[in-house]
Every structure is written in structure tokens, then in C-alpha cells.
PDB file of C-alpha atoms in Angstrom:
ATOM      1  CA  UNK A 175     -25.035 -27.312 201.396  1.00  0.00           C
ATOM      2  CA  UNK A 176     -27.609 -30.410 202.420  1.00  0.00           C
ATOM      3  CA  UNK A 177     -30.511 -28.881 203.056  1.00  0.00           C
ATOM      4  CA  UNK A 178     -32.859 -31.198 205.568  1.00  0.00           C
ATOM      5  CA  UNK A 179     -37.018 -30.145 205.363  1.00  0.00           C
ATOM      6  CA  UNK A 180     -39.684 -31.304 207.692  1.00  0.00           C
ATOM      7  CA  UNK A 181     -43.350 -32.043 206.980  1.00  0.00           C
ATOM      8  CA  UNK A 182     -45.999 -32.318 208.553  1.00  0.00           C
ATOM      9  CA  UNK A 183     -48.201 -35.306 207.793  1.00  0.00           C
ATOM     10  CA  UNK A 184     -52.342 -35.052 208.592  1.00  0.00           C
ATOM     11  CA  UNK A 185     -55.479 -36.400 207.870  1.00  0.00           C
ATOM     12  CA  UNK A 186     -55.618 -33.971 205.256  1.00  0.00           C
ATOM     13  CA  UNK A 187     -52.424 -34.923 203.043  1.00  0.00           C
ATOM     14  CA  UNK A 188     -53.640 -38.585 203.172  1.00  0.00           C
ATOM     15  CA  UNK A 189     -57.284 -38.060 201.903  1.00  0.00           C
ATOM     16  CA  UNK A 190     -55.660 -36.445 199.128  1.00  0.00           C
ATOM     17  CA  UNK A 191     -53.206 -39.274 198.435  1.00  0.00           C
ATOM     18  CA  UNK A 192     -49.660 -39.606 198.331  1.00  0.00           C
ATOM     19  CA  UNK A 193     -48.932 -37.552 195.024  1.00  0.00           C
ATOM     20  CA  UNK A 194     -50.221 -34.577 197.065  1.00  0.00           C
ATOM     21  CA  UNK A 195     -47.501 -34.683 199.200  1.00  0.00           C
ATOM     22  CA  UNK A 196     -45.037 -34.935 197.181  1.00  0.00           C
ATOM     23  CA  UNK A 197     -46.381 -31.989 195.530  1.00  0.00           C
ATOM     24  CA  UNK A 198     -46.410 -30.121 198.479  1.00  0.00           C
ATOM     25  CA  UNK A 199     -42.412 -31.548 199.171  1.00  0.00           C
ATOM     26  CA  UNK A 200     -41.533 -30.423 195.484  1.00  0.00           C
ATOM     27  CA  UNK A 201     -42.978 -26.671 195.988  1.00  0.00           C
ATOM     28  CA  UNK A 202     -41.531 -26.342 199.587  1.00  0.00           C
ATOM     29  CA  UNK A 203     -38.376 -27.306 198.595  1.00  0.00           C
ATOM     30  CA  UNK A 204     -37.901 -24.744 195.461  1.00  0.00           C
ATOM     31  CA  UNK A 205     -39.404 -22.021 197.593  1.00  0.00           C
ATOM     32  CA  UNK A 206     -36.550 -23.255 200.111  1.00  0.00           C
ATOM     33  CA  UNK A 207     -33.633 -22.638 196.765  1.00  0.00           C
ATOM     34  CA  UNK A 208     -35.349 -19.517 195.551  1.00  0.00           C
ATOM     35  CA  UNK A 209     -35.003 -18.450 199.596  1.00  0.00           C
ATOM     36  CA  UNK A 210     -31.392 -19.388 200.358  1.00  0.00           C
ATOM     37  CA  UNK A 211     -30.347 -17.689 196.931  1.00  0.00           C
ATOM     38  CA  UNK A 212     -31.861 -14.283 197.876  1.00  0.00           C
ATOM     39  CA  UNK A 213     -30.768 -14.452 201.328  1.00  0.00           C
ATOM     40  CA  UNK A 214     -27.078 -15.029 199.904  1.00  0.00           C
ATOM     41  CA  UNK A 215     -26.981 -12.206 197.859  1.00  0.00           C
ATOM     42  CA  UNK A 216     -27.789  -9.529 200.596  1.00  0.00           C
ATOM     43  CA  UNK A 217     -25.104  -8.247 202.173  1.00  0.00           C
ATOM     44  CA  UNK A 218     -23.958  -8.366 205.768  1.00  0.00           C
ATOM     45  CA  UNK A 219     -26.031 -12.063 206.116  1.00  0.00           C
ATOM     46  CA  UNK A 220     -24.649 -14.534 208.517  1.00  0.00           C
ATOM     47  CA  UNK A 221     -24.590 -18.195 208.143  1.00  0.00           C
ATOM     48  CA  UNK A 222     -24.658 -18.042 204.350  1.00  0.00           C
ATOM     49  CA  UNK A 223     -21.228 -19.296 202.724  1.00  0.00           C
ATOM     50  CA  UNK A 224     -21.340 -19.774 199.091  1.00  0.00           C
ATOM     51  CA  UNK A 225     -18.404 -21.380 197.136  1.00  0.00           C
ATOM     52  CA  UNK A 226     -16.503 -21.848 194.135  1.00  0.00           C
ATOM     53  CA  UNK A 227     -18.344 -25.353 193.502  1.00  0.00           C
ATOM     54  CA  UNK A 228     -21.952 -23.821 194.419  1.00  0.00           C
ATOM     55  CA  UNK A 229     -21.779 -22.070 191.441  1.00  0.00           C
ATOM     56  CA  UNK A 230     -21.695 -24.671 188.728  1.00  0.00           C
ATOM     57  CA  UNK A 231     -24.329 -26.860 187.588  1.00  0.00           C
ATOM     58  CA  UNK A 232     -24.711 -29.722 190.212  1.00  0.00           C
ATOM     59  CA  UNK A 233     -25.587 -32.535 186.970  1.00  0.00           C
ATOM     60  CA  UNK A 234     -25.015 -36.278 187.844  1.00  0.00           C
ATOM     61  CA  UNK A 235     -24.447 -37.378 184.145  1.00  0.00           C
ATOM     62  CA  UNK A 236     -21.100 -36.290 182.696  1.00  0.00           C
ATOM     63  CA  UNK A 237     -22.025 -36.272 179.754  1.00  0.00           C
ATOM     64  CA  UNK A 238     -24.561 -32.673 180.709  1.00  0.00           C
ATOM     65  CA  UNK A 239     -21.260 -30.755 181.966  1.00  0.00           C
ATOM     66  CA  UNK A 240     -20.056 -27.623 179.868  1.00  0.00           C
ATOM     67  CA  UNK A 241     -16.745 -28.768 178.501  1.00  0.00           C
ATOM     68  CA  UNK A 242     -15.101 -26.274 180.521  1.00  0.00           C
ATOM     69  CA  UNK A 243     -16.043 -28.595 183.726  1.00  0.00           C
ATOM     70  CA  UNK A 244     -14.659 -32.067 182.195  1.00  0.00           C
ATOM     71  CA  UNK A 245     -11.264 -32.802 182.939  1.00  0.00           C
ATOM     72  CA  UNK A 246      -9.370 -35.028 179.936  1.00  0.00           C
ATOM     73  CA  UNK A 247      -8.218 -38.314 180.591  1.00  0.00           C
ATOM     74  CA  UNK A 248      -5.930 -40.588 178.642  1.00  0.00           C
ATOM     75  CA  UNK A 249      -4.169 -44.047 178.603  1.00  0.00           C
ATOM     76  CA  UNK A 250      -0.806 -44.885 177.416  1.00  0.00           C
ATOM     77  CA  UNK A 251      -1.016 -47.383 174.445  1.00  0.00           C
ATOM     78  CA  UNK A 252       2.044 -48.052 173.197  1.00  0.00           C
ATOM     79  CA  UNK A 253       5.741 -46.134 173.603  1.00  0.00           C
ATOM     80  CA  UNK A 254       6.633 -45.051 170.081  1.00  0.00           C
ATOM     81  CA  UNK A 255       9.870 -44.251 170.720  1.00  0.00           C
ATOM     82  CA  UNK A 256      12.342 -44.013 174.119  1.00  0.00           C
ATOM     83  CA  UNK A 257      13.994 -40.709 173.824  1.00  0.00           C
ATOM     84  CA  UNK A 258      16.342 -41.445 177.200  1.00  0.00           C
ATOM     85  CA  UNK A 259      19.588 -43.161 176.284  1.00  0.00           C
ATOM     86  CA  UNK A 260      18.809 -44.867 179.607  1.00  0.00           C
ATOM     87  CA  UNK A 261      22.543 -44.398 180.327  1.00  0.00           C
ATOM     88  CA  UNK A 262      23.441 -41.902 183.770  1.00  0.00           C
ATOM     89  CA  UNK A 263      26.508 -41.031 185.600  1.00  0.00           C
ATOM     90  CA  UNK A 264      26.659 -41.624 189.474  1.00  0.00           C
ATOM     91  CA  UNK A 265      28.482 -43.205 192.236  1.00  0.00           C
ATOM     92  CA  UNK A 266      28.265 -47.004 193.674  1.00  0.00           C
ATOM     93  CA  UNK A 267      27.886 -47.973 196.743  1.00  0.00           C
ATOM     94  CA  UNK A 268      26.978 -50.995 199.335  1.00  0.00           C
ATOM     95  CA  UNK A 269      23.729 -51.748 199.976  1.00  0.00           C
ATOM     96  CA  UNK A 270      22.961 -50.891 203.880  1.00  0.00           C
ATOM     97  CA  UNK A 271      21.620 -54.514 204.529  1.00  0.00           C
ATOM     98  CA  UNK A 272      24.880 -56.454 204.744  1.00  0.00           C
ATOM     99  CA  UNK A 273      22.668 -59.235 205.662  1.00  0.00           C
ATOM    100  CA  UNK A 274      20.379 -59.776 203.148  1.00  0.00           C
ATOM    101  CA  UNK A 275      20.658 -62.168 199.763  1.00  0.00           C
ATOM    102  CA  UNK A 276      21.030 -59.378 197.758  1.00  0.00           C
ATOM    103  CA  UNK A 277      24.091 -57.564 199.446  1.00  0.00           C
ATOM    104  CA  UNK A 278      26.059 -60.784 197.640  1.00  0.00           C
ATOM    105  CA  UNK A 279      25.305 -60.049 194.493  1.00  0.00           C
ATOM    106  CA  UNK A 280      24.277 -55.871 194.270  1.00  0.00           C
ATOM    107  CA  UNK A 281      25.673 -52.766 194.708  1.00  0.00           C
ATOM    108  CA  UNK A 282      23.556 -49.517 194.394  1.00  0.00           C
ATOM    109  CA  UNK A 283      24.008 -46.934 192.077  1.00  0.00           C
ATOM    110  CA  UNK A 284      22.757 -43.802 192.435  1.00  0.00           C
ATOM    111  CA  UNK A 285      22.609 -41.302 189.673  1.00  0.00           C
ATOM    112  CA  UNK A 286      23.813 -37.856 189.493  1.00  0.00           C
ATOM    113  CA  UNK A 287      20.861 -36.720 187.651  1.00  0.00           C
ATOM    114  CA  UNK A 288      17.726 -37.071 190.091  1.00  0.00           C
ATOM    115  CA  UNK A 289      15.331 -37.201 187.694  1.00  0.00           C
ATOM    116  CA  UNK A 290      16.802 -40.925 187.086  1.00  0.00           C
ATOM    117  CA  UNK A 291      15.901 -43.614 189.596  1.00  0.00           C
ATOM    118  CA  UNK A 292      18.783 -45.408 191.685  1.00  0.00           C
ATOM    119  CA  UNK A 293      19.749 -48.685 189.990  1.00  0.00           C
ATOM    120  CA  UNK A 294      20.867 -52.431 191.420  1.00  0.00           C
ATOM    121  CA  UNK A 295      24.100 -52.853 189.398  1.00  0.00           C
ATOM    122  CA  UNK A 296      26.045 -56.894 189.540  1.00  0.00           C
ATOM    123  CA  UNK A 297      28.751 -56.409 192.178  1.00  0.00           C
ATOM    124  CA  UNK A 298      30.425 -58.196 188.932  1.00  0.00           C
ATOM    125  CA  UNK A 299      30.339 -55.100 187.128  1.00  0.00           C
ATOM    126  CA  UNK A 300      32.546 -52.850 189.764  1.00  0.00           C
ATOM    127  CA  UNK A 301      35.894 -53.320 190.084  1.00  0.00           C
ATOM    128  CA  UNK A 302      37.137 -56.224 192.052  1.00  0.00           C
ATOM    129  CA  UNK A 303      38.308 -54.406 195.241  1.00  0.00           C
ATOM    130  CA  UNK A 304      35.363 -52.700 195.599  1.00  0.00           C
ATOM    131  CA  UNK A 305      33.424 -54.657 198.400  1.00  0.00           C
ATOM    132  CA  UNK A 306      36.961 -54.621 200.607  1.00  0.00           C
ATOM    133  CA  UNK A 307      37.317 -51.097 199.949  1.00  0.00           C
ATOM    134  CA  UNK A 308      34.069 -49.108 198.893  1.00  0.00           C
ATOM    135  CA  UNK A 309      35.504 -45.414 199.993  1.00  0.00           C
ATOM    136  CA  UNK A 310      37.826 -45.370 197.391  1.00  0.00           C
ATOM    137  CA  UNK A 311      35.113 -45.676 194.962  1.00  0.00           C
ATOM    138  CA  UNK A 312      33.086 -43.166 196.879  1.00  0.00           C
ATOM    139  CA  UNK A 313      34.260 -39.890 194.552  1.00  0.00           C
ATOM    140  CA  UNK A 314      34.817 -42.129 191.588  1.00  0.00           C
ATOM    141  CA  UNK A 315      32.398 -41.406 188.508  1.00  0.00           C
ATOM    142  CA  UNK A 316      30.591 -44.332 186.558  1.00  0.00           C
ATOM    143  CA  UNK A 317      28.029 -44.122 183.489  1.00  0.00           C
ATOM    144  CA  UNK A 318      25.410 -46.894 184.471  1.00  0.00           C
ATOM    145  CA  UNK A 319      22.523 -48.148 181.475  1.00  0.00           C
ATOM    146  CA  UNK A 320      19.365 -49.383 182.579  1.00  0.00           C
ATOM    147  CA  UNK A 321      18.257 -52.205 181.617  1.00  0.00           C
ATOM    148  CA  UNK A 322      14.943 -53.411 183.502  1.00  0.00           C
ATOM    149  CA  UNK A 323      13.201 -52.416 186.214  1.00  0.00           C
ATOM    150  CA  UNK A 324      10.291 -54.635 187.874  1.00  0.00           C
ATOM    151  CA  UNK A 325       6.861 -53.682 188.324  1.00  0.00           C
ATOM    152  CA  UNK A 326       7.442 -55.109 192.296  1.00  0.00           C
ATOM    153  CA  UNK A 327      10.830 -53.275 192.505  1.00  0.00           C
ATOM    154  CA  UNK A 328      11.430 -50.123 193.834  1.00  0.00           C
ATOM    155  CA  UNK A 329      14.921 -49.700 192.187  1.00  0.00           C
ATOM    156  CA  UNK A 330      15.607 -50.786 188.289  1.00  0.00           C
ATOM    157  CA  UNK A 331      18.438 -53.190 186.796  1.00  0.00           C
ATOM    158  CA  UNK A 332      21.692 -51.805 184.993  1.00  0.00           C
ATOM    159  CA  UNK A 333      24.940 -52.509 184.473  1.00  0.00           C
ATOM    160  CA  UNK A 334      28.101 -50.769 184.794  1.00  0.00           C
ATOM    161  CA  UNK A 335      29.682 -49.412 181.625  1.00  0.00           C
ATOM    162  CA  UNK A 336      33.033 -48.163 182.386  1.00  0.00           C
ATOM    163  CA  UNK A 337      34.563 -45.782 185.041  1.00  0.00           C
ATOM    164  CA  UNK A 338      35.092 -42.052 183.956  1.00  0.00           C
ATOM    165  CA  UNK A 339      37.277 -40.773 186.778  1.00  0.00           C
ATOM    166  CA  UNK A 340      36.978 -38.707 190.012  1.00  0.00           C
ATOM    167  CA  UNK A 341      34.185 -36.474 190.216  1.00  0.00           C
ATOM    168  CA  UNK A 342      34.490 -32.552 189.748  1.00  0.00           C
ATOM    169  CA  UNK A 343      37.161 -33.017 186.717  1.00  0.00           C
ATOM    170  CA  UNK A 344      36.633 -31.604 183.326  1.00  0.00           C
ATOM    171  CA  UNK A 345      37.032 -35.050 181.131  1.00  0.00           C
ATOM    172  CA  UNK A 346      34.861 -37.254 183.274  1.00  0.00           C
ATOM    173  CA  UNK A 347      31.847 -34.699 183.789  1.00  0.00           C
ATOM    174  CA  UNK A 348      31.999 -34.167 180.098  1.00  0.00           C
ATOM    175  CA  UNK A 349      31.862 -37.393 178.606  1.00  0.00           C
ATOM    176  CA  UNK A 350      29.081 -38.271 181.032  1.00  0.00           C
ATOM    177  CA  UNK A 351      26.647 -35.620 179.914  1.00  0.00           C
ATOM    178  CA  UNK A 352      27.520 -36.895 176.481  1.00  0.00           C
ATOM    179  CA  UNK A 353      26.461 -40.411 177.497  1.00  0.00           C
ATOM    180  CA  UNK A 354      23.163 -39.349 179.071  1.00  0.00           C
ATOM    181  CA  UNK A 355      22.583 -37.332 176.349  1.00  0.00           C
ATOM    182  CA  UNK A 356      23.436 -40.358 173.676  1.00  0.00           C
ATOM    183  CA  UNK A 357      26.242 -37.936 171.971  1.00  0.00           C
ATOM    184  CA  UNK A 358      28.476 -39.421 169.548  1.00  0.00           C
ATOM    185  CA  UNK A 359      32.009 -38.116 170.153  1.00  0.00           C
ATOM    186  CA  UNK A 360      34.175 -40.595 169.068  1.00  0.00           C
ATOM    187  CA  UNK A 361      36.490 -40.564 166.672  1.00  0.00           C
ATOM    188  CA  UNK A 362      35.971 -39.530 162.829  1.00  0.00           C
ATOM    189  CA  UNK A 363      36.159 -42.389 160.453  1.00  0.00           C
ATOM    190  CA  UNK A 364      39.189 -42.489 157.856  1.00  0.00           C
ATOM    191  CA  UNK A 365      35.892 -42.224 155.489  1.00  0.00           C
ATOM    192  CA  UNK A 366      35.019 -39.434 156.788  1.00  0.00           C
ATOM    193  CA  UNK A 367      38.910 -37.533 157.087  1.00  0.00           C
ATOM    194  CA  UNK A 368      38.749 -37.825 153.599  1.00  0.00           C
ATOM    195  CA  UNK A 369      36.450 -36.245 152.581  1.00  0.00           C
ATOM    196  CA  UNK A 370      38.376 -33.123 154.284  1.00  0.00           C
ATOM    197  CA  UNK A 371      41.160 -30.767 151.912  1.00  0.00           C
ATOM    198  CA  UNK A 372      44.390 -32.621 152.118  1.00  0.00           C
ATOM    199  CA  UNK A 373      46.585 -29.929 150.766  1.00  0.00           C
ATOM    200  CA  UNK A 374      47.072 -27.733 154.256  1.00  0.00           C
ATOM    201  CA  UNK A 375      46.728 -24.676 154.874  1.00  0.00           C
ATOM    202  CA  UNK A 376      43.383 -24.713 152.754  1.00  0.00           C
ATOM    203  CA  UNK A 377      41.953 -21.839 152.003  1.00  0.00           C
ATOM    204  CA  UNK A 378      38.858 -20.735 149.954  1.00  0.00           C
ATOM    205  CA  UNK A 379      39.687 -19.617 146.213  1.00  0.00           C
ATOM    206  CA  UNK A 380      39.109 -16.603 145.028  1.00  0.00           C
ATOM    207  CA  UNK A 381      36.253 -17.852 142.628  1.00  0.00           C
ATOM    208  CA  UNK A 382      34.494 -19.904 145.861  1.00  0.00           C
ATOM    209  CA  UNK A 383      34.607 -16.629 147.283  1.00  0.00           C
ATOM    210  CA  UNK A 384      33.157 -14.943 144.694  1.00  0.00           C
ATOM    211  CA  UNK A 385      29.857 -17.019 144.992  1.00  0.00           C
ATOM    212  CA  UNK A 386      29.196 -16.755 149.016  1.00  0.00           C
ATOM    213  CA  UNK A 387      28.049 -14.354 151.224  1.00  0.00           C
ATOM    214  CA  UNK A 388      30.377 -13.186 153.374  1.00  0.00           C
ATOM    215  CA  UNK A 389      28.839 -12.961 157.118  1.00  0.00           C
ATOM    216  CA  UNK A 390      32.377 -12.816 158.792  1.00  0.00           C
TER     217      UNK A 390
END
């Protein structure tokens, strides 16, 4: 794409000054373009590769592209609101350095869900057998919330909420999505078991029925 053009400089050019030759430049070079577009056009011409990015407008300023040529760019402000519950389910384990500082106080929990970084969870958080006797933790489901994670950390900061049960069973999977998700499924309130028909079996009267639809 970088074309490179000779001249010739004589007596001639100078007596006519500097501006002449860059005249002369100026002309030789668009005769050059006007050239090298023809010759591309012509079929069966070798040496002449044109591409995607020769054909738009070769503009320094920005501000000159088509809008079609300016990619949008943007800044996070402020987060309005966190939509992740921040809480996963996942397995613990020991950290592979058994020598370092942090192996004392650690363990590493990685999340089902890979979407959500692995976390450095207290080693006060799992149960108290745990460093003696990680395997039998190693099938064991556990809903971990994060709580920080460092700018110069490659892992974030939780804690341990509670252990679920073994992995693959139908309680323990459930109420973890329901964590993740930040479902409520606890227990109705009295309040609310009130507010149900206390006379049972309950069924709709006759004039209820008279004012619905019926889409059964």
C-alpha cells in the first residue's frame, strides 16, 4: 500500500524554486493513484491486491469518518443495581501450596457454575475435619457468597454458608439453583396461611363461578 516515488533533481527544478517541485511531486503522485486504480480494475493483473480496508476513506481525523466506520465506546460510571445474588454452589478444596501463608488460613472453592470465579473461603468456615480429611468433602455440595474480591487478586473472598449434601441428589441441586438464583422458598408466614380458606375441602361457589371464565 506505501507507495515510494523518485525524483529527479536538476538545474532546472532549482531555477524555478522549491514550490516547483513540489508541484511536480503533487502531480506525479496523483497520476501514480489515478494509475494503480486503473491497473487494479483490469482483470488478470499481477501484483495488484486490493483489500477490504483500501476501500474506505483513509481520513486521519475521526471526527471525518462515516458513522458506519466509528466503533462506540463507553465507560462504566456507576453499578445501579447487582442483579447476581453473589451466592454459588461448588466444592472445597486445599490449596496446592501446602507451604505458603495462605494454606493456614484458605481453602478454595470452586463453583459449579463457571461463569463464577473460584473463591478463597476461611478454613473457619468448613467443617472442622476438613484439613485432616479433605476427600470426604470432595462430593459434598456447599453454597458459597462472595464477598470481595481484590483488584491484585486473581480469586475473590466468600464465605461458606451451609452444606447442602452430596452432589447429584435431588434436594441439594435444587436448593442451590434457588440460592444462585436468590429464590425465596422458605416457609409461608402464619400471616400469610391465613389468608388461605380454612374450611377444607374449599371449593368455588356456584355464584364465584358464575362470574369467571372458565379456561379448564
Amino acid at each position: 500500500p506505501d507507495v515510494v516515488i523518485e525524483a529527479q533533481f536538476d538545474d532546472n527544478d532549482a531555477e524555478h524554486g522549491q514550490d516547483h517541485l513540489q508541484d511536480t511531486l503533487t502531480d506525479d503522485i496523483k497520476k501514480l493513484s489515478l494509475d494503480t486504480g486503473e491497473k487494479g480494475k483490469a482483470a488478470g493483473v499481477t501484483g495488484v491486491h486490493r483489500t477490504k480496508q483500501d476501500d474506505g476513506p483513509k481520513v486521519n481525523d475521526p471526527r471525518l469518518l462515516p458513522d458506519e466506520f466509528l466503533q462506540r465506546t463507553a465507560k462504566v460510571v456507576f453499578i445501579l443495581e447487582k442483579k447476581h445474588s453473589r451466592a454459588a454452589t461448588g466444592f472445597i478444596k486445599l490449596l496446592a501450596d501446602r507451604n505458603s501463608e495462605l494454606f493456614k488460613r484458605c481453602a478454595m472453592f470452586s463453583p459449579v457454575d463457571h461463569r463464577v470465579p473460584r473463591v478463597y473461603v476461611p478454613l473457619a468456615d468448613c467443617p472442622p475435619d476438613f484439613v485432616t480429611k479433605p476427600e470426604a468433602y470432595s462430593q459434598m455440595l456447599f453454597i458459597c457468597r462472595i464477598v470481595d474480591w481484590k483488584e491484585d487478586s486473581n480469586f475473590a473472598s466468600g464465605q461458606l454458608c451451609k452444606s447442602l449434601g452430596q452432589a447429584g441428589e435431588i434436594e441439594p441441586e435444587s436448593e442451590g439453583i434457588l440460592t444462585e438464583y436468590g429464590v425465596d422458598f422458605s416457609d409461608f408466614s402464619p400471616e400469610v396461611l391465613e389468608c388461605l380458606p380454612q374450611n377444607l375441602p374449599w371449593v368455588i361457589s356456584p355464584e364465584e363461578m358464575a362470574k369467571r371464565r372458565d379456561l379448564r
